mmCIF file of C-alpha atoms in Angstrom:
data_model
loop_
_atom_site.group_PDB
_atom_site.id
_atom_site.type_symbol
_atom_site.label_atom_id
_atom_site.label_comp_id
_atom_site.label_asym_id
_atom_site.label_seq_id
_atom_site.Cartn_x
_atom_site.Cartn_y
_atom_site.Cartn_z
ATOM 1 C CA MET R 1 -7.157 -33.098 -17.299
ATOM 2 C CA MET R 2 -9.999 -31.623 -19.316
ATOM 3 C CA PHE R 3 -8.625 -28.072 -19.232
ATOM 4 C CA SER R 4 -5.339 -26.592 -20.345
ATOM 5 C CA LYS R 5 -2.857 -26.482 -17.475
ATOM 6 C CA PRO R 6 -1.358 -23.092 -16.711
ATOM 7 C CA LYS R 7 2.271 -22.665 -15.850
ATOM 8 C CA ILE R 8 2.332 -22.342 -12.070
ATOM 9 C CA SER R 9 4.348 -19.526 -10.599
ATOM 10 C CA TRP R 10 5.227 -20.347 -6.979
ATOM 11 C CA CYS R 11 4.489 -17.262 -4.966
ATOM 12 C CA ALA R 12 6.352 -15.672 -2.064
ATOM 13 C CA ILE R 13 4.244 -14.206 0.734
ATOM 14 C CA SER R 14 3.417 -10.571 0.090
ATOM 15 C CA THR R 15 0.821 -7.908 0.706
ATOM 16 C CA LEU R 16 -2.771 -7.909 -0.502
ATOM 17 C CA ALA R 17 -5.059 -5.051 -1.419
ATOM 18 C CA ALA R 18 -7.352 -4.117 1.455
ATOM 19 C CA ALA R 19 -10.069 -1.556 1.998
ATOM 20 C CA LEU R 20 -9.260 2.001 0.978
ATOM 21 C CA SER R 21 -6.589 0.625 -1.390
ATOM 22 C CA ILE R 22 -4.072 0.185 1.452
ATOM 23 C CA SER R 23 -1.894 -2.908 1.014
ATOM 24 C CA VAL R 24 -1.940 -5.098 4.106
ATOM 25 C CA VAL R 25 -1.413 -8.755 5.005
ATOM 26 C CA ASN R 26 -2.939 -11.042 7.585
ATOM 27 C CA ALA R 27 -0.333 -13.630 8.517
ATOM 28 C CA SER R 28 -1.019 -15.671 11.653
ATOM 29 C CA ASP R 29 1.554 -16.685 14.255
ATOM 30 C CA GLN R 30 2.211 -20.389 14.123
ATOM 31 C CA SER R 31 4.249 -22.700 16.342
ATOM 32 C CA GLY R 32 5.370 -26.319 16.370
ATOM 33 C CA ASN R 33 6.858 -27.912 13.279
ATOM 34 C CA ALA R 34 5.482 -25.319 10.866
ATOM 35 C CA GLN R 35 6.730 -21.837 11.733
ATOM 36 C CA LEU R 36 5.797 -18.849 9.605
ATOM 37 C CA SER R 37 8.727 -17.523 7.651
ATOM 38 C CA GLU R 38 10.528 -14.449 8.932
ATOM 39 C CA GLU R 39 9.074 -12.543 5.985
ATOM 40 C CA ALA R 40 5.532 -13.569 6.909
ATOM 41 C CA ALA R 41 6.085 -12.696 10.563
ATOM 42 C CA THR R 42 7.248 -9.237 9.479
ATOM 43 C CA ASP R 43 4.226 -8.957 7.214
ATOM 44 C CA LYS R 44 1.970 -9.653 10.182
ATOM 45 C CA VAL R 45 3.449 -6.760 12.142
ATOM 46 C CA LEU R 46 2.936 -4.469 9.135
ATOM 47 C CA GLN R 47 -0.601 -5.745 8.709
ATOM 48 C CA ASP R 48 -1.485 -5.110 12.333
ATOM 49 C CA LEU R 49 -0.045 -1.608 12.054
ATOM 50 C CA SER R 50 -1.842 -0.890 8.780
ATOM 51 C CA GLN R 51 -5.184 -2.161 10.074
ATOM 52 C CA SER R 52 -4.731 -0.123 13.229
ATOM 53 C CA MET R 53 -3.997 2.984 11.164
ATOM 54 C CA ILE R 54 -7.098 2.409 9.035
ATOM 55 C CA GLU R 55 -9.304 1.995 12.088
ATOM 56 C CA GLN R 56 -7.794 5.006 13.859
ATOM 57 C CA THR R 57 -8.173 7.185 10.770
ATOM 58 C CA LEU R 58 -11.815 6.217 10.199
ATOM 59 C CA ASN R 59 -12.700 6.488 13.877
ATOM 60 C CA ARG R 60 -11.391 10.063 13.946
ATOM 61 C CA LEU R 61 -13.724 11.215 11.173
ATOM 62 C CA THR R 62 -16.199 13.788 12.449
ATOM 63 C CA PRO R 63 -19.767 14.194 11.150
ATOM 64 C CA ALA R 64 -18.613 17.318 9.305
ATOM 65 C CA GLN R 65 -15.772 15.410 7.651
ATOM 66 C CA LEU R 66 -18.134 12.602 6.669
ATOM 67 C CA LYS R 67 -20.414 15.169 5.078
ATOM 68 C CA THR R 68 -17.462 16.631 3.164
ATOM 69 C CA LEU R 69 -16.464 13.154 1.958
ATOM 70 C CA ASP R 70 -20.038 12.577 0.819
ATOM 71 C CA GLU R 71 -19.949 15.828 -1.178
ATOM 72 C CA LYS R 72 -16.604 14.912 -2.732
ATOM 73 C CA CYS R 73 -17.935 11.456 -3.586
ATOM 74 C CA ASP R 74 -20.952 13.029 -5.301
ATOM 75 C CA ALA R 75 -18.505 15.181 -7.247
ATOM 76 C CA GLY R 76 -16.731 12.077 -8.572
ATOM 77 C CA ALA R 77 -13.785 11.667 -6.179
ATOM 78 C CA SER R 78 -13.340 7.904 -6.002
ATOM 79 C CA PHE R 79 -11.141 8.037 -2.879
ATOM 80 C CA ALA R 80 -13.984 9.746 -0.962
ATOM 81 C CA CYS R 81 -16.461 7.065 -2.048
ATOM 82 C CA GLU R 82 -13.978 4.320 -1.083
ATOM 83 C CA THR R 83 -13.485 5.890 2.323
ATOM 84 C CA LEU R 84 -17.224 6.036 2.957
ATOM 85 C CA SER R 85 -17.547 2.421 1.838
ATOM 86 C CA GLY R 86 -14.941 1.550 4.470
ATOM 87 C CA VAL R 87 -16.850 3.542 7.086
ATOM 88 C CA TYR R 88 -19.990 1.467 6.583
ATOM 89 C CA LYS R 89 -18.033 -1.779 6.215
ATOM 90 C CA ARG R 90 -16.484 -1.286 9.646
ATOM 91 C CA GLY R 91 -19.437 0.349 11.348
ATOM 92 C CA VAL R 92 -17.581 3.560 12.213
ATOM 93 C CA ASN R 93 -19.733 5.900 14.365
ATOM 94 C CA GLY R 94 -22.677 3.572 13.892
ATOM 95 C CA PRO R 95 -23.720 0.057 12.858
ATOM 96 C CA LYS R 96 -22.307 -1.750 9.848
ATOM 97 C CA ASP R 97 -24.478 -1.234 6.791
ATOM 98 C CA GLU R 98 -23.986 -3.480 3.752
ATOM 99 C CA ALA R 99 -26.474 -1.536 1.650
ATOM 100 C CA LYS R 100 -24.564 1.718 2.151
ATOM 101 C CA GLU R 101 -21.233 -0.088 1.690
ATOM 102 C CA PHE R 102 -22.534 -1.337 -1.660
ATOM 103 C CA TYR R 103 -23.846 2.123 -2.568
ATOM 104 C CA TYR R 104 -20.507 3.836 -2.025
ATOM 105 C CA THR R 105 -18.556 0.984 -3.616
ATOM 106 C CA LYS R 106 -20.684 1.383 -6.745
ATOM 107 C CA LYS R 107 -20.088 5.133 -6.749
ATOM 108 C CA ALA R 108 -16.348 4.559 -6.376
ATOM 109 C CA CYS R 109 -16.442 2.139 -9.306
ATOM 110 C CA ASP R 110 -18.431 4.627 -11.391
ATOM 111 C CA ALA R 111 -15.752 7.205 -10.504
ATOM 112 C CA GLY R 112 -13.045 4.953 -11.925
ATOM 113 C CA SER R 113 -11.726 2.834 -9.034
ATOM 114 C CA ILE R 114 -10.915 -0.558 -10.549
ATOM 115 C CA ILE R 115 -10.525 -2.120 -7.086
ATOM 116 C CA SER R 116 -14.029 -0.944 -6.193
ATOM 117 C CA CYS R 117 -15.318 -2.385 -9.472
ATOM 118 C CA GLY R 118 -13.899 -5.754 -8.474
ATOM 119 C CA ASN R 119 -15.536 -5.433 -5.058
ATOM 120 C CA LEU R 120 -18.783 -4.508 -6.783
ATOM 121 C CA GLY R 121 -18.597 -7.735 -8.750
ATOM 122 C CA VAL R 122 -18.169 -9.643 -5.491
ATOM 123 C CA PHE R 123 -21.169 -7.822 -3.966
ATOM 124 C CA TYR R 124 -23.359 -8.802 -6.920
ATOM 125 C CA HIS R 125 -22.039 -12.365 -6.809
ATOM 126 C CA ASP R 126 -22.656 -12.844 -3.079
ATOM 127 C CA GLY R 127 -25.723 -10.621 -2.739
ATOM 128 C CA MET R 128 -24.051 -8.243 -0.275
ATOM 129 C CA GLY R 129 -26.088 -5.059 0.140
ATOM 130 C CA THR R 130 -27.878 -5.797 -3.125
ATOM 131 C CA PRO R 131 -29.857 -8.717 -4.597
ATOM 132 C CA LYS R 132 -27.629 -11.549 -5.786
ATOM 133 C CA ASP R 133 -27.041 -11.318 -9.533
ATOM 134 C CA HIS R 134 -24.289 -13.511 -10.974
ATOM 135 C CA THR R 135 -24.772 -12.197 -14.490
ATOM 136 C CA LYS R 136 -24.273 -8.589 -13.360
ATOM 137 C CA SER R 137 -21.136 -9.541 -11.466
ATOM 138 C CA ILE R 138 -19.231 -10.920 -14.461
ATOM 139 C CA PRO R 139 -18.300 -7.707 -16.360
ATOM 140 C CA PHE R 140 -16.974 -6.137 -13.165
ATOM 141 C CA LEU R 141 -14.974 -9.245 -12.270
ATOM 142 C CA ILE R 142 -13.507 -9.530 -15.778
ATOM 143 C CA ALA R 143 -12.455 -5.872 -15.911
ATOM 144 C CA SER R 144 -10.928 -5.977 -12.446
ATOM 145 C CA CYS R 145 -9.176 -9.305 -13.067
ATOM 146 C CA ASN R 146 -7.734 -7.910 -16.305
ATOM 147 C CA ASP R 147 -6.353 -5.116 -14.138
ATOM 148 C CA ARG R 148 -4.637 -7.744 -11.946
ATOM 149 C CA GLN R 149 -6.957 -7.598 -8.923
ATOM 150 C CA PRO R 150 -6.505 -11.036 -7.294
ATOM 151 C CA ASN R 151 -9.839 -11.267 -5.479
ATOM 152 C CA ALA R 152 -11.718 -10.521 -8.703
ATOM 153 C CA CYS R 153 -9.733 -13.230 -10.525
ATOM 154 C CA PHE R 154 -10.596 -15.688 -7.757
ATOM 155 C CA TYR R 155 -14.326 -14.976 -7.987
ATOM 156 C CA LEU R 156 -14.191 -15.050 -11.775
ATOM 157 C CA GLY R 157 -12.487 -18.424 -11.675
ATOM 158 C CA TYR R 158 -15.210 -19.865 -9.479
ATOM 159 C CA ALA R 159 -17.902 -18.337 -11.673
ATOM 160 C CA TYR R 160 -16.465 -20.187 -14.687
ATOM 161 C CA LYS R 161 -16.052 -23.346 -12.626
ATOM 162 C CA LYS R 162 -19.642 -23.379 -11.366
ATOM 163 C CA GLY R 163 -21.345 -21.738 -14.343
ATOM 164 C CA GLU R 164 -22.527 -18.771 -12.297
ATOM 165 C CA GLY R 165 -23.466 -15.957 -14.678
ATOM 166 C CA VAL R 166 -21.433 -17.579 -17.475
ATOM 167 C CA ASP R 167 -21.231 -20.947 -19.187
ATOM 168 C CA THR R 168 -19.094 -23.458 -17.310
ATOM 169 C CA ASP R 169 -15.573 -23.345 -18.736
ATOM 170 C CA LEU R 170 -12.841 -25.122 -16.777
ATOM 171 C CA THR R 171 -10.095 -23.726 -18.998
ATOM 172 C CA LYS R 172 -11.149 -20.167 -18.213
ATOM 173 C CA ALA R 173 -11.643 -21.126 -14.578
ATOM 174 C CA SER R 174 -8.107 -22.477 -14.423
ATOM 175 C CA SER R 175 -6.712 -19.387 -16.110
ATOM 176 C CA ALA R 176 -8.441 -16.956 -13.725
ATOM 177 C CA LEU R 177 -7.537 -18.922 -10.592
ATOM 178 C CA SER R 178 -3.941 -19.265 -11.789
ATOM 179 C CA LYS R 179 -3.754 -15.501 -12.283
ATOM 180 C CA SER R 180 -5.136 -14.964 -8.774
ATOM 181 C CA CYS R 181 -2.519 -17.344 -7.382
ATOM 182 C CA ASP R 182 0.269 -15.630 -9.332
ATOM 183 C CA LEU R 183 -0.866 -12.399 -7.675
ATOM 184 C CA LYS R 184 -0.163 -14.019 -4.290
ATOM 185 C CA PHE R 185 -3.796 -14.542 -3.281
ATOM 186 C CA ALA R 186 -4.197 -17.574 -1.032
ATOM 187 C CA PHE R 187 -7.752 -18.354 -2.100
ATOM 188 C CA GLY R 188 -6.658 -18.311 -5.735
ATOM 189 C CA CYS R 189 -3.946 -20.913 -5.073
ATOM 190 C CA GLY R 190 -6.292 -22.993 -2.939
ATOM 191 C CA GLY R 191 -9.075 -22.760 -5.496
ATOM 192 C CA LEU R 192 -6.747 -23.815 -8.302
ATOM 193 C CA GLY R 193 -5.577 -26.725 -6.157
ATOM 194 C CA GLN R 194 -9.172 -27.742 -5.599
ATOM 195 C CA LEU R 195 -9.838 -27.620 -9.343
ATOM 196 C CA TYR R 196 -6.841 -29.871 -10.018
ATOM 197 C CA MET R 197 -7.916 -32.274 -7.271
ATOM 198 C CA GLU R 198 -11.532 -32.486 -8.429
ATOM 199 C CA THR R 199 -10.552 -33.157 -12.061
ATOM 200 C CA ALA R 200 -7.413 -35.210 -11.399
ATOM 201 C CA GLU R 201 -6.619 -37.864 -13.994
ATOM 202 C CA SER R 202 -3.108 -38.759 -12.829
ATOM 203 C CA ASP R 203 -0.847 -38.808 -9.785
ATOM 204 C CA GLN R 204 0.862 -35.715 -11.198
ATOM 205 C CA ASP R 205 -2.438 -33.812 -11.094
ATOM 206 C CA ILE R 206 -2.874 -34.811 -7.455
ATOM 207 C CA GLN R 207 0.664 -33.730 -6.577
ATOM 208 C CA THR R 208 0.069 -30.415 -8.349
ATOM 209 C CA ALA R 209 -3.063 -29.925 -6.229
ATOM 210 C CA ILE R 210 -1.137 -30.730 -3.044
ATOM 211 C CA SER R 211 1.618 -28.282 -4.000
ATOM 212 C CA LEU R 212 -0.951 -25.562 -4.621
ATOM 213 C CA TYR R 213 -2.614 -26.250 -1.268
ATOM 214 C CA GLU R 214 0.809 -26.000 0.403
ATOM 215 C CA THR R 215 1.490 -22.704 -1.342
ATOM 216 C CA ALA R 216 -1.863 -21.347 -0.186
ATOM 217 C CA CYS R 217 -1.318 -22.600 3.353
ATOM 218 C CA GLU R 218 1.916 -20.596 3.653
ATOM 219 C CA MET R 219 0.209 -17.370 2.605
ATOM 220 C CA PRO R 220 -1.699 -14.811 4.665
ATOM 221 C CA LYS R 221 -5.334 -15.902 5.029
ATOM 222 C CA GLY R 222 -4.257 -19.331 3.798
ATOM 223 C CA TYR R 223 -6.621 -21.390 5.922
ATOM 224 C CA PHE R 224 -8.352 -23.065 2.974
ATOM 225 C CA GLY R 225 -5.083 -24.569 1.735
ATOM 226 C CA CYS R 226 -4.165 -25.775 5.234
ATOM 227 C CA TYR R 227 -7.651 -27.180 5.798
ATOM 228 C CA ALA R 228 -7.670 -28.978 2.439
ATOM 229 C CA LEU R 229 -4.327 -30.600 3.290
ATOM 230 C CA GLY R 230 -5.691 -31.676 6.662
ATOM 231 C CA VAL R 231 -8.677 -33.319 4.978
ATOM 232 C CA GLU R 232 -6.541 -35.067 2.337
ATOM 233 C CA TYR R 233 -4.071 -36.528 4.853
ATOM 234 C CA GLN R 234 -6.916 -37.486 7.179
ATOM 235 C CA SER R 235 -8.889 -39.409 4.550
ATOM 236 C CA GLY R 236 -5.967 -41.010 2.704
ATOM 237 C CA GLU R 237 -8.116 -41.337 -0.414
ATOM 238 C CA ARG R 238 -5.738 -39.566 -2.796
ATOM 239 C CA VAL R 239 -2.535 -39.286 -0.764
ATOM 240 C CA ASP R 240 -0.966 -41.568 1.822
ATOM 241 C CA GLN R 241 -2.955 -41.296 5.047
ATOM 242 C CA ASP R 242 -0.924 -39.455 7.693
ATOM 243 C CA ASP R 243 -2.537 -38.468 11.002
ATOM 244 C CA GLU R 244 0.410 -36.349 12.110
ATOM 245 C CA LYS R 245 0.357 -34.267 8.919
ATOM 246 C CA SER R 246 -3.422 -34.004 9.103
ATOM 247 C CA PHE R 247 -3.261 -32.697 12.671
ATOM 248 C CA ARG R 248 -0.491 -30.242 11.801
ATOM 249 C CA PHE R 249 -2.394 -28.735 8.887
ATOM 250 C CA PHE R 250 -5.697 -28.539 10.776
ATOM 251 C CA ARG R 251 -3.850 -26.729 13.551
ATOM 252 C CA LEU R 252 -2.313 -24.304 11.062
ATOM 253 C CA ALA R 253 -5.745 -23.631 9.535
ATOM 254 C CA CYS R 254 -7.084 -23.012 13.038
ATOM 255 C CA LEU R 255 -4.294 -20.516 13.677
ATOM 256 C CA HIS R 256 -5.395 -18.796 10.459
ATOM 257 C CA GLY R 257 -8.883 -18.484 12.023
ATOM 258 C CA HIS R 258 -10.751 -21.415 10.430
ATOM 259 C CA ASN R 259 -13.403 -22.628 12.887
ATOM 260 C CA GLU R 260 -13.889 -26.156 11.531
ATOM 261 C CA SER R 261 -10.151 -26.754 11.700
ATOM 262 C CA CYS R 262 -10.129 -25.609 15.335
ATOM 263 C CA ILE R 263 -12.821 -28.208 16.054
ATOM 264 C CA ASN R 264 -10.795 -30.895 14.274
ATOM 265 C CA THR R 265 -7.692 -29.870 16.251
ATOM 266 C CA GLY R 266 -9.614 -30.187 19.501
ATOM 267 C CA ILE R 267 -10.986 -33.584 18.514
ATOM 268 C CA ASN R 268 -7.495 -34.777 17.589
ATOM 269 C CA TYR R 269 -6.231 -33.763 21.032
ATOM 270 C CA TYR R 270 -9.281 -35.488 22.554
ATOM 271 C CA ARG R 271 -8.662 -38.732 20.678
ATOM 272 C CA GLY R 272 -4.884 -38.580 20.551
ATOM 273 C CA THR R 273 -4.963 -38.791 16.758
ATOM 274 C CA GLY R 274 -1.769 -37.534 15.153
ATOM 275 C CA VAL R 275 -0.704 -35.959 18.439
ATOM 276 C CA GLU R 276 -0.317 -37.030 22.062
ATOM 277 C CA ARG R 277 -3.692 -37.087 23.824
ATOM 278 C CA ASP R 278 -4.159 -33.916 25.880
ATOM 279 C CA MET R 279 -7.600 -33.255 27.327
ATOM 280 C CA ARG R 280 -6.669 -29.826 28.640
ATOM 281 C CA LEU R 281 -5.704 -28.669 25.151
ATOM 282 C CA ALA R 282 -8.755 -30.410 23.711
ATOM 283 C CA GLY R 283 -10.932 -28.259 25.934
ATOM 284 C CA GLU R 284 -9.044 -25.098 25.000
ATOM 285 C CA TYR R 285 -9.830 -25.692 21.322
ATOM 286 C CA LEU R 286 -13.348 -27.084 21.721
ATOM 287 C CA GLU R 287 -14.902 -24.709 24.258
ATOM 288 C CA PRO R 288 -14.519 -21.502 22.154
ATOM 289 C CA GLN R 289 -16.074 -23.278 19.168
ATOM 290 C CA CYS R 290 -18.926 -24.507 21.336
ATOM 291 C CA VAL R 291 -19.506 -20.927 22.507
ATOM 292 C CA LYS R 292 -19.920 -20.107 18.800
ATOM 293 C CA ARG R 293 -22.587 -22.847 18.783
ATOM 294 C CA HIS R 294 -20.703 -25.359 16.658
ATOM 295 C CA THR R 295 -22.542 -28.376 18.023
ATOM 296 C CA LEU R 296 -19.917 -31.020 17.205
ATOM 297 C CA ALA R 297 -17.501 -29.109 19.436
ATOM 298 C CA CYS R 298 -20.234 -28.908 22.092
ATOM 299 C CA LEU R 299 -20.726 -32.674 21.981
ATOM 300 C CA TYR R 300 -17.069 -33.438 22.668
ATOM 301 C CA PHE R 301 -16.769 -30.670 25.247
ATOM 302 C CA ALA R 302 -19.882 -32.008 26.999
ATOM 303 C CA TYR R 303 -18.161 -35.385 27.436
ATOM 304 C CA GLN R 304 -15.240 -33.575 29.052
ATOM 305 C CA LEU R 305 -17.585 -31.733 31.410
ATOM 306 C CA LYS R 306 -19.445 -34.929 32.282
ATOM 307 C CA LEU R 307 -16.252 -36.774 33.176
ATOM 308 C CA GLY R 308 -14.201 -33.844 34.467
ATOM 309 C CA ASP R 309 -11.562 -34.802 31.937
ATOM 310 C CA GLY R 310 -9.239 -31.856 31.337
ATOM 311 C CA VAL R 311 -11.889 -29.416 32.625
ATOM 312 C CA PRO R 312 -13.816 -29.115 35.920
ATOM 313 C CA LYS R 313 -16.713 -31.566 36.140
ATOM 314 C CA ASP R 314 -20.079 -29.892 35.529
ATOM 315 C CA HIS R 315 -23.063 -32.212 34.985
ATOM 316 C CA GLY R 316 -25.531 -29.345 34.544
ATOM 317 C CA ARG R 317 -23.587 -27.692 31.762
ATOM 318 C CA ALA R 318 -22.813 -31.056 30.177
ATOM 319 C CA PHE R 319 -26.537 -31.845 30.100
ATOM 320 C CA SER R 320 -27.328 -28.527 28.378
ATOM 321 C CA LEU R 321 -24.681 -29.147 25.716
ATOM 322 C CA PHE R 322 -25.862 -32.709 25.110
ATOM 323 C CA VAL R 323 -29.378 -31.315 24.572
ATOM 324 C CA LEU R 324 -27.969 -28.784 22.094
ATOM 325 C CA SER R 325 -26.069 -31.449 20.143
ATOM 326 C CA CYS R 326 -29.127 -33.716 20.130
ATOM 327 C CA SER R 327 -31.265 -30.912 18.713
ATOM 328 C CA ASP R 328 -28.769 -30.677 15.851
ATOM 329 C CA GLY R 329 -29.123 -34.378 15.050
ATOM 330 C CA PHE R 330 -26.165 -35.933 16.896
ATOM 331 C CA ALA R 331 -27.308 -39.387 18.012
ATOM 332 C CA ASP R 332 -24.693 -39.619 20.779
ATOM 333 C CA GLY R 333 -25.985 -36.353 22.221
ATOM 334 C CA CYS R 334 -29.538 -37.719 22.348
ATOM 335 C CA PHE R 335 -28.323 -40.896 24.049
ATOM 336 C CA GLU R 336 -26.463 -38.887 26.688
ATOM 337 C CA VAL R 337 -29.564 -36.784 27.370
ATOM 338 C CA GLY R 338 -31.472 -40.029 27.909
ATOM 339 C CA LEU R 339 -28.811 -41.264 30.336
ATOM 340 C CA ALA R 340 -28.884 -37.939 32.195
ATOM 341 C CA TYR R 341 -32.662 -38.133 32.667
ATOM 342 C CA TYR R 342 -32.417 -41.798 33.642
ATOM 343 C CA ASP R 343 -29.652 -41.307 36.242
ATOM 344 C CA GLY R 344 -30.461 -37.760 37.309
ATOM 345 C CA GLN R 345 -27.102 -36.285 36.275
ATOM 346 C CA GLY R 346 -27.440 -32.544 35.793
ATOM 347 C CA VAL R 347 -31.238 -32.800 35.682
ATOM 348 C CA ALA R 348 -34.046 -34.344 37.756
ATOM 349 C CA ILE R 349 -34.738 -38.030 37.136
ATOM 350 C CA ASP R 350 -37.471 -38.501 34.548
ATOM 351 C CA ARG R 351 -37.631 -42.025 33.127
ATOM 352 C CA GLN R 352 -40.336 -41.119 30.614
ATOM 353 C CA LYS R 353 -38.200 -38.372 29.074
ATOM 354 C CA ALA R 354 -35.208 -40.697 29.248
ATOM 355 C CA GLN R 355 -37.056 -43.221 27.095
ATOM 356 C CA GLN R 356 -38.049 -40.528 24.603
ATOM 357 C CA TYR R 357 -34.422 -39.599 24.098
ATOM 358 C CA PHE R 358 -33.328 -43.245 23.956
ATOM 359 C CA ASP R 359 -35.922 -43.800 21.221
ATOM 360 C CA LYS R 360 -34.630 -40.767 19.349
ATOM 361 C CA SER R 361 -31.033 -41.921 19.566
ATOM 362 C CA CYS R 362 -32.109 -45.407 18.455
ATOM 363 C CA ALA R 363 -33.791 -43.915 15.382
ATOM 364 C CA LEU R 364 -30.560 -42.032 14.689
ATOM 365 C CA GLY R 365 -28.512 -45.226 14.751
ATOM 366 C CA ILE R 366 -27.414 -45.923 18.367
ATOM 367 C CA GLN R 367 -28.146 -49.638 18.735
ATOM 368 C CA GLU R 368 -27.428 -49.575 22.467
ATOM 369 C CA ALA R 369 -30.502 -47.346 22.909
ATOM 370 C CA CYS R 370 -32.874 -49.667 21.041
#
C-alpha cells in the first residue's frame, strides 16, 4: 500500500447524528440468511420513533413560533437556527428549500454548532443551496472531523482521496475515513474499504477491504458496503466468484434502499443466478425500479410483460417500455421495438418503422438485426 494503514476498530451498530442533533439510526429489516442483529432491529424501532418525533415536532410549529425561532436565530441561538434548517430540509409548512437550509445551517455554524459546521462543509462540497466550492468546504470539514463528526470525516477523506479542495493525500484520506468508520459511520467503513481495494498490493489488502465492506453492510445505511460485496462476488476479479453471495449482498443493499441493487436482485431472480429462478419475485423487484425510470429494469420487466412471465401479459405496456429502453441506448430494446412494429404486437404494423429500429439495434451490436 502507498499509504500508512490505520489500526481498524471493528464497530458495533449504534446511533448516528441526525438533523437537529438528535441521534437516530436507520437499520433496515432483512430476511433470509442475513438477519439484522437484535441490536440493529431495536435501533430501527428507535430510529422510526425518533424520526416520527422530529416530524411531529416540526409539523406542529406555527407561523408565530417560526418567527420566534427566526428571532432567536438572529440573536445567536444555534438550536433555533438548526431547527429552521430542519424545517426547510423537510419542507415543513411549505416546499423544501436548499438555499434556506444552507442559510440557517451557516447561521447555526456561526453560532457555534460544530455539527452544523460539518454540514456546511458538505453543502459547499456538494453545491447544496450554494455554489459548489471544494476549497471553502475543507476548513469546516477539518474542524468538524476533529470534533468527531463522522460525516465530516467521511467527506474529508474523499476530498483527500480525490484532491478536491486539497492536494491528493492517500495517507490523510485513510486517516479520515478510518476515523469515520471508528465513529460507526457506514459510509466511512465502506469508503475505507474502497480505498484499500483500489490500492491493493496484496491478498491481505483485499481481505481488509472485504472486511470493511462487511462491517459497513451490517450498519445502518450500509448499502454501499453490501453493494460493493455484491459487485466483488459477482465479478470474481479479486475474490472467488460466488453467485449466491453476490445475490445475498445485492438483496441486502436493496433492503437498505439502494436502487441499483434492487435492479440486480430482480435480474438475478429473472435469470436464476445465485437463487432459484422466480419470475414473480423478479417482477416485484423490477417494476418499482422501472416506475423510477431505471431503464435496465424496464427492459427486463418489458420482457416479462411481453411473455406474461410472472406478470399479466400486456403487449402495449411492453412496447412502451421497450421504446423507453431503446431511447436510453439498450440495443435489445431497439430490436424488440422493431419486432413489435413488424408483428403488430402492442402497436400497429409498420414495416418501415420496424426496419428503422432493426437498423438502430444493428448499429448497437445486435447481429440478428443486421
